[in-house]
PDB file of C-alpha atoms and ligand atoms in Angstrom:
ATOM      1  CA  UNK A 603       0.000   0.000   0.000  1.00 86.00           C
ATOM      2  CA  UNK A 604       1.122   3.762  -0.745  1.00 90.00           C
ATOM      3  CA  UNK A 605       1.174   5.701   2.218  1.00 92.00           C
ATOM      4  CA  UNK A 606       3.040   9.058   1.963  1.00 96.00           C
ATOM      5  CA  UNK A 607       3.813  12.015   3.955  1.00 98.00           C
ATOM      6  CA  UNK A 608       3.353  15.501   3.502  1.00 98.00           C
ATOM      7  CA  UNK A 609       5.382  18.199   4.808  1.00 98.00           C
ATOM      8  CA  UNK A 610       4.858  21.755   3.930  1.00 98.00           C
ATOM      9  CA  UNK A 611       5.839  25.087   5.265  1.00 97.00           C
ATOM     10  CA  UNK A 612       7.953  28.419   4.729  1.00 95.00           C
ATOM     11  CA  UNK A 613      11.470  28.688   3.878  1.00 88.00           C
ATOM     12  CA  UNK A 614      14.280  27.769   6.170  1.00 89.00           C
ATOM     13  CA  UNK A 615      11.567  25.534   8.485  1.00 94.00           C
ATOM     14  CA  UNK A 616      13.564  22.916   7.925  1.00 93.00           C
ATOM     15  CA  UNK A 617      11.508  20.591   5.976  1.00 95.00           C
ATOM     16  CA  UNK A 618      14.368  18.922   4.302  1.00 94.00           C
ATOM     17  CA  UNK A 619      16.762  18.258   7.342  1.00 94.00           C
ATOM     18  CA  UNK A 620      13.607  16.517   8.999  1.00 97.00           C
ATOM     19  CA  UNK A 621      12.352  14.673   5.593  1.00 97.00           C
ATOM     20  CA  UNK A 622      15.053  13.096   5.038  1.00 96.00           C
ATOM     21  CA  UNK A 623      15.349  11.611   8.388  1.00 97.00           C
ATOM     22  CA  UNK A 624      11.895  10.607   8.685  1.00 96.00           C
ATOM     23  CA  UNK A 625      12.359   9.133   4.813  1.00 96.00           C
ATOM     24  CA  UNK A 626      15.378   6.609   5.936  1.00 95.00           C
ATOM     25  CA  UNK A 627      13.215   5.971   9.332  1.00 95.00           C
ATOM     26  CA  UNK A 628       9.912   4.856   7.301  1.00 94.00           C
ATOM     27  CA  UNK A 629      11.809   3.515   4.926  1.00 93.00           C
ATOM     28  CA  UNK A 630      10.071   5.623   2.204  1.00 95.00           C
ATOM     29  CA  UNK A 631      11.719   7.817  -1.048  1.00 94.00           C
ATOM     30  CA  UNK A 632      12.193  11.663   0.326  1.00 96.00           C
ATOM     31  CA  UNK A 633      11.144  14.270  -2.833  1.00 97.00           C
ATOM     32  CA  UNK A 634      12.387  17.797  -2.249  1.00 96.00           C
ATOM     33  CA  UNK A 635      10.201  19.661  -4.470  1.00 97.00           C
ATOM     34  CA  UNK A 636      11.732  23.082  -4.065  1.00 96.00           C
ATOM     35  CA  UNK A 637      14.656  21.496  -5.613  1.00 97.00           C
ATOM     36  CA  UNK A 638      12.340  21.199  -9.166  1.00 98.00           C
ATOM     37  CA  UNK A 639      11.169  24.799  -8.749  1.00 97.00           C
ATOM     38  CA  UNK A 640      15.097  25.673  -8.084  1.00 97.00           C
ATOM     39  CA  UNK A 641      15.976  24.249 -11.443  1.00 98.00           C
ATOM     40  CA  UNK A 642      13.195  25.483 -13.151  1.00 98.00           C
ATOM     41  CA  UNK A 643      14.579  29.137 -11.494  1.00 98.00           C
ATOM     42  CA  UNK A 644      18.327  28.081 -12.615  1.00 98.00           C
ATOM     43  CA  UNK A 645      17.200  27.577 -16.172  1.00 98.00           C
ATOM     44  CA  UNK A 646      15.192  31.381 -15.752  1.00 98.00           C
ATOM     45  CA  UNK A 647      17.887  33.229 -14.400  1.00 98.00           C
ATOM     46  CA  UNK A 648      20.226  32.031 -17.321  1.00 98.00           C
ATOM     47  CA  UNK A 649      17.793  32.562 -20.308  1.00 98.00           C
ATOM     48  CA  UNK A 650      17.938  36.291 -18.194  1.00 98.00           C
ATOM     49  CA  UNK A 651      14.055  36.023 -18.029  1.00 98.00           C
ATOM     50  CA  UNK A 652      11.723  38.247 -16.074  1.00 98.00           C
ATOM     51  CA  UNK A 653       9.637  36.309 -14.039  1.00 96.00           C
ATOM     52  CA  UNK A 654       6.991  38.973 -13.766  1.00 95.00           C
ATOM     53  CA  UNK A 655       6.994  38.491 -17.588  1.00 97.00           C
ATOM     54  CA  UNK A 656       4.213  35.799 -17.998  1.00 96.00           C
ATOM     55  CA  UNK A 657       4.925  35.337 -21.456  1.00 97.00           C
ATOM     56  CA  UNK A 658       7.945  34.991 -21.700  1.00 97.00           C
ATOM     57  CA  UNK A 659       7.706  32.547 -18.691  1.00 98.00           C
ATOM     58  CA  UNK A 660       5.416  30.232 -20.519  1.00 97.00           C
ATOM     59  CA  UNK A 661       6.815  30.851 -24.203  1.00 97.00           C
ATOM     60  CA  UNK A 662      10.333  28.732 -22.595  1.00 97.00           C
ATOM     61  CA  UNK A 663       8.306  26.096 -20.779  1.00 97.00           C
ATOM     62  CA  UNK A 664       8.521  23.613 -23.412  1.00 96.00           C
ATOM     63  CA  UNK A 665      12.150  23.662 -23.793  1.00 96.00           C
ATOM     64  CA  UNK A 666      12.300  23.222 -20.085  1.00 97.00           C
ATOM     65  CA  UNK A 667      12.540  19.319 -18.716  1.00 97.00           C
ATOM     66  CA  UNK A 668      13.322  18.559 -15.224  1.00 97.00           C
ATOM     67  CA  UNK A 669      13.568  15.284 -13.717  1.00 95.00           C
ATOM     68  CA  UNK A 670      14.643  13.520 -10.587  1.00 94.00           C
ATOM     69  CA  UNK A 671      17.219  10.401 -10.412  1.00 94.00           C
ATOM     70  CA  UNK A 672      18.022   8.419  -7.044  1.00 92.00           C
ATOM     71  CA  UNK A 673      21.825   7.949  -6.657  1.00 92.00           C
ATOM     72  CA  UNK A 674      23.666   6.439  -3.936  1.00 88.00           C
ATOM     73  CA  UNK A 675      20.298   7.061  -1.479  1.00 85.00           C
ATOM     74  CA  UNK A 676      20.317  10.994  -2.667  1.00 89.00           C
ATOM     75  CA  UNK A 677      17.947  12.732  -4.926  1.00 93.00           C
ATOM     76  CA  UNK A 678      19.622  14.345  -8.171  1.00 97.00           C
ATOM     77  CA  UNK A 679      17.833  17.055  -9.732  1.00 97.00           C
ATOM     78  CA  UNK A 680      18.349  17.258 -13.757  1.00 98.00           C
ATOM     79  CA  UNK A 681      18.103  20.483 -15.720  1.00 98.00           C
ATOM     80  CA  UNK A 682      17.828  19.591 -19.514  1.00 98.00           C
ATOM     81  CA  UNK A 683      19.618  16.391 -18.345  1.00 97.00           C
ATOM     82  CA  UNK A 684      22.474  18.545 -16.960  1.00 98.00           C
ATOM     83  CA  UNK A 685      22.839  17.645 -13.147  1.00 98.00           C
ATOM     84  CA  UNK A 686      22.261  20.771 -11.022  1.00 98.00           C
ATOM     85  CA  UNK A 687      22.069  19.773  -7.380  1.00 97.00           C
ATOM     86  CA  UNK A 688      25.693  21.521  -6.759  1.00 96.00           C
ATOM     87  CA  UNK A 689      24.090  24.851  -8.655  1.00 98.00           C
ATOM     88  CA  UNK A 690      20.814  25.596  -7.138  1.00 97.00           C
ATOM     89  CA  UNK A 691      21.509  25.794  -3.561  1.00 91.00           C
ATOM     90  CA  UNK A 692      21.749  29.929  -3.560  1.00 88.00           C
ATOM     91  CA  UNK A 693      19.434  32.564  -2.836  1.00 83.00           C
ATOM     92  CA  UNK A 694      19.250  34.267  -5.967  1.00 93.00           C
ATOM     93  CA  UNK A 695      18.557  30.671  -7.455  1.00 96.00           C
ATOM     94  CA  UNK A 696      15.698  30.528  -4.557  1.00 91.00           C
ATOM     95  CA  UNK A 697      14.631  33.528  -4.903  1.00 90.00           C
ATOM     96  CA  UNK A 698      13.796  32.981  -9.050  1.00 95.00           C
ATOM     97  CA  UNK A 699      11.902  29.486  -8.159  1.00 95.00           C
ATOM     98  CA  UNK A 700      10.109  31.752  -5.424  1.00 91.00           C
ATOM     99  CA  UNK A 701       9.441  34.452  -8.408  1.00 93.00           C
ATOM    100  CA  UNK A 702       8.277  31.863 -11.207  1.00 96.00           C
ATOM    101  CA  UNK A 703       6.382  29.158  -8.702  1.00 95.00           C
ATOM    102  CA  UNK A 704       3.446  31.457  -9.066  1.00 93.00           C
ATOM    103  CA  UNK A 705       2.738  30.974 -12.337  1.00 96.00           C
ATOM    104  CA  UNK A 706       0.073  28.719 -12.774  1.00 95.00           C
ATOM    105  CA  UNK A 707       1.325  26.560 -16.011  1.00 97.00           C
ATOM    106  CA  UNK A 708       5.018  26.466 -14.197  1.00 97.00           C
ATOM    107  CA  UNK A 709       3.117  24.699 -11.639  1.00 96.00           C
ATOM    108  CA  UNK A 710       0.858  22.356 -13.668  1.00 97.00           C
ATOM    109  CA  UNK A 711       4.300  20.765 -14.956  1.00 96.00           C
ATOM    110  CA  UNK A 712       5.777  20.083 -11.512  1.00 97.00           C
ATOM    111  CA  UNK A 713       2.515  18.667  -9.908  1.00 98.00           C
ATOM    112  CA  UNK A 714       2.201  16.491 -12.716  1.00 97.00           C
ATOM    113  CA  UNK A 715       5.982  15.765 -12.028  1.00 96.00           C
ATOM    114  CA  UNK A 716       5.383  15.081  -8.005  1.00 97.00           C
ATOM    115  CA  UNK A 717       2.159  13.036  -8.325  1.00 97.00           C
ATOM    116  CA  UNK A 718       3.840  10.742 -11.150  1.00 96.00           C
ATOM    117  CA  UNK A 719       6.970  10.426  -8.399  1.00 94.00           C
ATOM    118  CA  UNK A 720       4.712   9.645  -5.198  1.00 96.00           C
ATOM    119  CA  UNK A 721       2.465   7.105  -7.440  1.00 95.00           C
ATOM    120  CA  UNK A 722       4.469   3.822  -7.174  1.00 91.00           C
ATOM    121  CA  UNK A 723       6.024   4.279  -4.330  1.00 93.00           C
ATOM    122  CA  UNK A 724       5.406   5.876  -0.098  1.00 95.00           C
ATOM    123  CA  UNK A 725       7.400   9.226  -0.567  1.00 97.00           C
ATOM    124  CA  UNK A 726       8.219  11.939   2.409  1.00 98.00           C
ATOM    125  CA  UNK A 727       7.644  15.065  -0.013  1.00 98.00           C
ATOM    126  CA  UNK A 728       7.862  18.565   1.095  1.00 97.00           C
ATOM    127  CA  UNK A 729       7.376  21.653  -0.505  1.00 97.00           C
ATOM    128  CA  UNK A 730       4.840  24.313  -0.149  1.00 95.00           C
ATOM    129  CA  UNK A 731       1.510  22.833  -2.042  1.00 97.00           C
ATOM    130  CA  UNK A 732       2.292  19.043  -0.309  1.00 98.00           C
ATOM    131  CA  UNK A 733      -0.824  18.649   1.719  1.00 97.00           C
ATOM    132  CA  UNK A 734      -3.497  20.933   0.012  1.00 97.00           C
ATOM    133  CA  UNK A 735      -2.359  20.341  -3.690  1.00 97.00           C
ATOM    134  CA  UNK A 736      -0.082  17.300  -4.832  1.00 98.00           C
ATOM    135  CA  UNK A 737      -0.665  14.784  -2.246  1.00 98.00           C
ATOM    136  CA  UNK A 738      -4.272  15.994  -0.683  1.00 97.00           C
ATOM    137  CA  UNK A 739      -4.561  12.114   0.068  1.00 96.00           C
ATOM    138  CA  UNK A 740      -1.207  11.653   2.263  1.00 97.00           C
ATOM    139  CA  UNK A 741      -1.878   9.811   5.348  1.00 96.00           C
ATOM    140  CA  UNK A 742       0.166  12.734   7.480  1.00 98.00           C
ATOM    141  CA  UNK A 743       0.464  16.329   6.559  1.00 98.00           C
ATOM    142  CA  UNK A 744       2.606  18.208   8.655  1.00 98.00           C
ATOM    143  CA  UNK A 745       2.945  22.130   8.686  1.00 98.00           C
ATOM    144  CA  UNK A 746       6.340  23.218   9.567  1.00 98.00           C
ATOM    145  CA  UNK A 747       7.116  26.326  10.543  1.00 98.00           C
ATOM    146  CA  UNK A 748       9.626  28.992  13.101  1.00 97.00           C
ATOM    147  CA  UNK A 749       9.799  32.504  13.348  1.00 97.00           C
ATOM    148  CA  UNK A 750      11.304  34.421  10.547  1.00 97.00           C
ATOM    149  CA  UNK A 751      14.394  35.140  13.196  1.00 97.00           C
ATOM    150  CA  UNK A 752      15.363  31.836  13.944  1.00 97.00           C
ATOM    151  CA  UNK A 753      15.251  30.952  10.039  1.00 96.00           C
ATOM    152  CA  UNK A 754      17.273  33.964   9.155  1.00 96.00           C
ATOM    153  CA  UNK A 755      19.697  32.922  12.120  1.00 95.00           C
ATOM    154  CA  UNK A 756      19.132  29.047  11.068  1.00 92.00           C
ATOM    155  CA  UNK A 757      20.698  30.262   6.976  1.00 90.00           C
ATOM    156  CA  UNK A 758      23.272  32.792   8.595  1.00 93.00           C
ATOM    157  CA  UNK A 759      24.903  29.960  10.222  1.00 93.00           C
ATOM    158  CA  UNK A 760      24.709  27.071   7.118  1.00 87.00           C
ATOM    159  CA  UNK A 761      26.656  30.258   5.242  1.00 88.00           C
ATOM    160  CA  UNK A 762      28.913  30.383   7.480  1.00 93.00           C
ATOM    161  CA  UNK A 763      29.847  27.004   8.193  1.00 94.00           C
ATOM    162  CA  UNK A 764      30.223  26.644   4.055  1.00 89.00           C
ATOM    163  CA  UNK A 765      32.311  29.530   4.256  1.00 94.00           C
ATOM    164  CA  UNK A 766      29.742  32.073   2.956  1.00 89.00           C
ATOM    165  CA  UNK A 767      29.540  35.719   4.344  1.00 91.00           C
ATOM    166  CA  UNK A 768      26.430  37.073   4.773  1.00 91.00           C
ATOM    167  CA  UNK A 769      24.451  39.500   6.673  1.00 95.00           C
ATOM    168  CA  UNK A 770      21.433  38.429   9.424  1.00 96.00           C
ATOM    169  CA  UNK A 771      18.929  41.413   8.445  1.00 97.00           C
ATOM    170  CA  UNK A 772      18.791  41.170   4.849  1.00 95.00           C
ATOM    171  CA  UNK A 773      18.418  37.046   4.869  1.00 94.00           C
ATOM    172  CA  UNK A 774      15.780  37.865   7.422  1.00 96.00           C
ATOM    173  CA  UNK A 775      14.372  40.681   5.179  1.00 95.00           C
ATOM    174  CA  UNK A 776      14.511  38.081   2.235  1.00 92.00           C
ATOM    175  CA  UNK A 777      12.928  35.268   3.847  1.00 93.00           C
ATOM    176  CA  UNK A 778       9.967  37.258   4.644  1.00 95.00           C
ATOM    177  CA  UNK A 779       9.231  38.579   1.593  1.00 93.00           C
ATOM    178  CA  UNK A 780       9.762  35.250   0.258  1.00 90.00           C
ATOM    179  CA  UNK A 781       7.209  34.187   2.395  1.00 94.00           C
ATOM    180  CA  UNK A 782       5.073  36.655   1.288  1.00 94.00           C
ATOM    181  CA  UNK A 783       5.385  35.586  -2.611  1.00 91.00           C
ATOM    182  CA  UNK A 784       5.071  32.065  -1.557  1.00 92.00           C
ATOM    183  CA  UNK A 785       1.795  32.603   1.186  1.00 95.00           C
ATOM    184  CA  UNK A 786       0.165  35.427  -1.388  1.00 95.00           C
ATOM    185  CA  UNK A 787       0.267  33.988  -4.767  1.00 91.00           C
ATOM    186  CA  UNK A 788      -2.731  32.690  -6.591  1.00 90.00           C
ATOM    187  CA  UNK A 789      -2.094  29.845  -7.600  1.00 92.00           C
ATOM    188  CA  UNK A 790      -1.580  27.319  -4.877  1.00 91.00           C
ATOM    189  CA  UNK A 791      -0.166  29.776  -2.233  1.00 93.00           C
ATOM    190  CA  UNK A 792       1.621  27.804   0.725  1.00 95.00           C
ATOM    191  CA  UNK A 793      -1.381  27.398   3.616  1.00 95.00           C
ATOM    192  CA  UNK A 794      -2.058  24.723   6.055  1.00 97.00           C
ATOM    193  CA  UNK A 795      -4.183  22.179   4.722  1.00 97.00           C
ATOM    194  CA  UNK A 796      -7.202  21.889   7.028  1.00 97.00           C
ATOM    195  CA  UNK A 797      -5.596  18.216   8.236  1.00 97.00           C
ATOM    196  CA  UNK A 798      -2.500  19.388   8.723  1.00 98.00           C
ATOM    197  CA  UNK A 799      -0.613  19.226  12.257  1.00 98.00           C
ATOM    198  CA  UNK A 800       1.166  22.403  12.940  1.00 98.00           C
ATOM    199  CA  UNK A 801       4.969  21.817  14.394  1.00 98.00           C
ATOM    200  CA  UNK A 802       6.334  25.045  15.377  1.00 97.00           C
ATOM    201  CA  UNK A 803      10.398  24.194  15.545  1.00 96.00           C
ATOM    202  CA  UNK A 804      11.461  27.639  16.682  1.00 96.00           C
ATOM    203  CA  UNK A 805      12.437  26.545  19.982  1.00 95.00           C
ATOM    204  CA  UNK A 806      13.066  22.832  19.303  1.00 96.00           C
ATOM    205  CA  UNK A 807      16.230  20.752  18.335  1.00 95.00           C
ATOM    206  CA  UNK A 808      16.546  18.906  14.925  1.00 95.00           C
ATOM    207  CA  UNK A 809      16.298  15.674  17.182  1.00 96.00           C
ATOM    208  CA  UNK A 810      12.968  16.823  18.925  1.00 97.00           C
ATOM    209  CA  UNK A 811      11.540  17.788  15.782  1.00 97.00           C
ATOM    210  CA  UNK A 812      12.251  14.231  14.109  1.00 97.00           C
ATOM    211  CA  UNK A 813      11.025  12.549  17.312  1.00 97.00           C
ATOM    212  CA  UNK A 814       7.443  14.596  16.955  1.00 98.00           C
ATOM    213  CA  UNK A 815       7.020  13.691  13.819  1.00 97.00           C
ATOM    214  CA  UNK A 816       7.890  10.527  13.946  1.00 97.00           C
ATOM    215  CA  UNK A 817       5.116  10.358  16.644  1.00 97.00           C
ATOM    216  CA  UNK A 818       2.468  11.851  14.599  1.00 97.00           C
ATOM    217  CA  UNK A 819       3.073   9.111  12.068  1.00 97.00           C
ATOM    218  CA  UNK A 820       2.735   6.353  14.702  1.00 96.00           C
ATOM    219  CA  UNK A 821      -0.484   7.963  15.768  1.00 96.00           C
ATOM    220  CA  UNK A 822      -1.446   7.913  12.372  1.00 94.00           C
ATOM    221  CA  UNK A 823      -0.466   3.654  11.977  1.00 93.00           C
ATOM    222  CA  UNK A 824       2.273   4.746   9.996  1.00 93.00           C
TER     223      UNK A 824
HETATM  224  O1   DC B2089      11.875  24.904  -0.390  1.00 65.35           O
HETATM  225  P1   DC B2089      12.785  25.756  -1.288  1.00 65.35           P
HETATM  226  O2   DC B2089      13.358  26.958  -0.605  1.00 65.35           O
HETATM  227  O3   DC B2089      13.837  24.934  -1.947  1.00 65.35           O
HETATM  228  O4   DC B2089      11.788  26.286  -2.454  1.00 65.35           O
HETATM  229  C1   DC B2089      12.154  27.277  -3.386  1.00 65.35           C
HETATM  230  C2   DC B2089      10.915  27.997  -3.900  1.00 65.35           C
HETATM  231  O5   DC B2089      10.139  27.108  -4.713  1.00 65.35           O
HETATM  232  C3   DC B2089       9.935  28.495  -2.841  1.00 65.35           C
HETATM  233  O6   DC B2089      10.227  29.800  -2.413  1.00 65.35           O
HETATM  234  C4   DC B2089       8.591  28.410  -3.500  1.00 65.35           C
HETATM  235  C5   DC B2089       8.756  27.341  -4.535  1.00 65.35           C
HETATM  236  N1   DC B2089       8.085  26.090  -4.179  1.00 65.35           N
HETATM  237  C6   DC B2089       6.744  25.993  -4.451  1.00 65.35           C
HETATM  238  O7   DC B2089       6.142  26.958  -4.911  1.00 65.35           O
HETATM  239  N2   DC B2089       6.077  24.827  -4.223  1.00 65.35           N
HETATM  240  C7   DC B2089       6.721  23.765  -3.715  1.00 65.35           C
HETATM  241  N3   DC B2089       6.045  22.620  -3.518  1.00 65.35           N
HETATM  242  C8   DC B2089       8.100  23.848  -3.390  1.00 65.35           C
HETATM  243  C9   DC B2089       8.760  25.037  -3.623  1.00 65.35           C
END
């Protein structure tokens, strides 16, 4: 039986960290769908298109293909069969798949994508659109979330620990406007699905987090 879990919530949450441990706990494939939307922003920012240009947006669409390998236990994200895990990691990259996720036909190709994924298999997915959109039927939905602050302080520190400088206000500035876009958009805006259970990790470790999760699956027989 296909039994899959749904996590959702803002940027810097930490979705993925906890996905990918509940993934290898249950057993189950872990989909990162922000990763799609990155490469779909990679491609944008090279062709040098405006995303509030709608028409140019769609008129590239079709020369766009993104798909998702599994290798060595770690999703692989391909651009035009070009791998780009190593290039989509930055903000300007997130901030383009923020910018171009709204558009409603960008998003009809990665649902279509994520559905076709989570169909033969139990998949941990997160993203924004997990519960209400993609996966309405997933046995848990979880809404991640922590104050704008702590997610700021939560990228400051993965920058710095790769090396990268960066400043505390204007990631904090960026993830709120980015949570803006994402909350505010028409098409499929990031909410709380109405069966969602809200984890608030502001104040929690990565272990606690896991462990509560991991509970609410149990609860749910998974
Ligand atoms: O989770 P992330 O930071 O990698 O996502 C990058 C952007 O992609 C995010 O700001 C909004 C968009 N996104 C989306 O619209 N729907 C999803 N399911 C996942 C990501």
């Amino acid at each position: 039986m296909i039994r899959s879990v749904a996590i959702d919530g803002p940027a810097g949450a930490g979705k993925s960290t906890i996905a990918k441990i509940v993934s290898a706990q249950k057993g189950f494939i872990y989909v990162d769908t922000g990763a799609m939307y990155r490469a779909m922003g990679l491609f944008y920012l090279r062709a040098g298109v405006n995303p509030e240009n709608t028409e140019d947006v769609e008129a590239k669409l079709d020369d766009i293909d993104v798909s998702i390998k599994y290798e060595n236990g770690e999703q692989v994200v391909y651009l035009n069969n070009e791998n780009v895990n190593g290039l989509i990691r930055t903000q300007e990259v997130g901030n383009m798949a923020s910018a171009i996720s709204s558009n409603a036909n960008v998003r009809v190709k990665m649902v279509a994508l994520q559905q076709e994924l989570a169909k033969s298999q139990s998949v941990v997915m997160d993203g924004r659109d997990i519960g209400t959109v993609v996966l309405p039927d997933a046995i848990v939905k979880i809404y991640l979330t922590a104050s704008s602050e702590v997610r700021a302080k939560r990228r400051y520190d993965e920058y710095k620990a790769k090396g990268i400088e960066s400043d505390l206000a204007t990631l904090k500035k960026e993830i709120e406007e980015r949570d803006y876009r994402d909350m505010n958009r028409a098409a499929s805006p990031l909410k709380k699905a109405e069966d969602a259970v809200v984890v608030d990790s502001s104040y929690m470790t990565v272990d606690e987090v896991a462990a509560e999760i991991i509970r609410i699956c149990e609860e749910k027989g998974l």
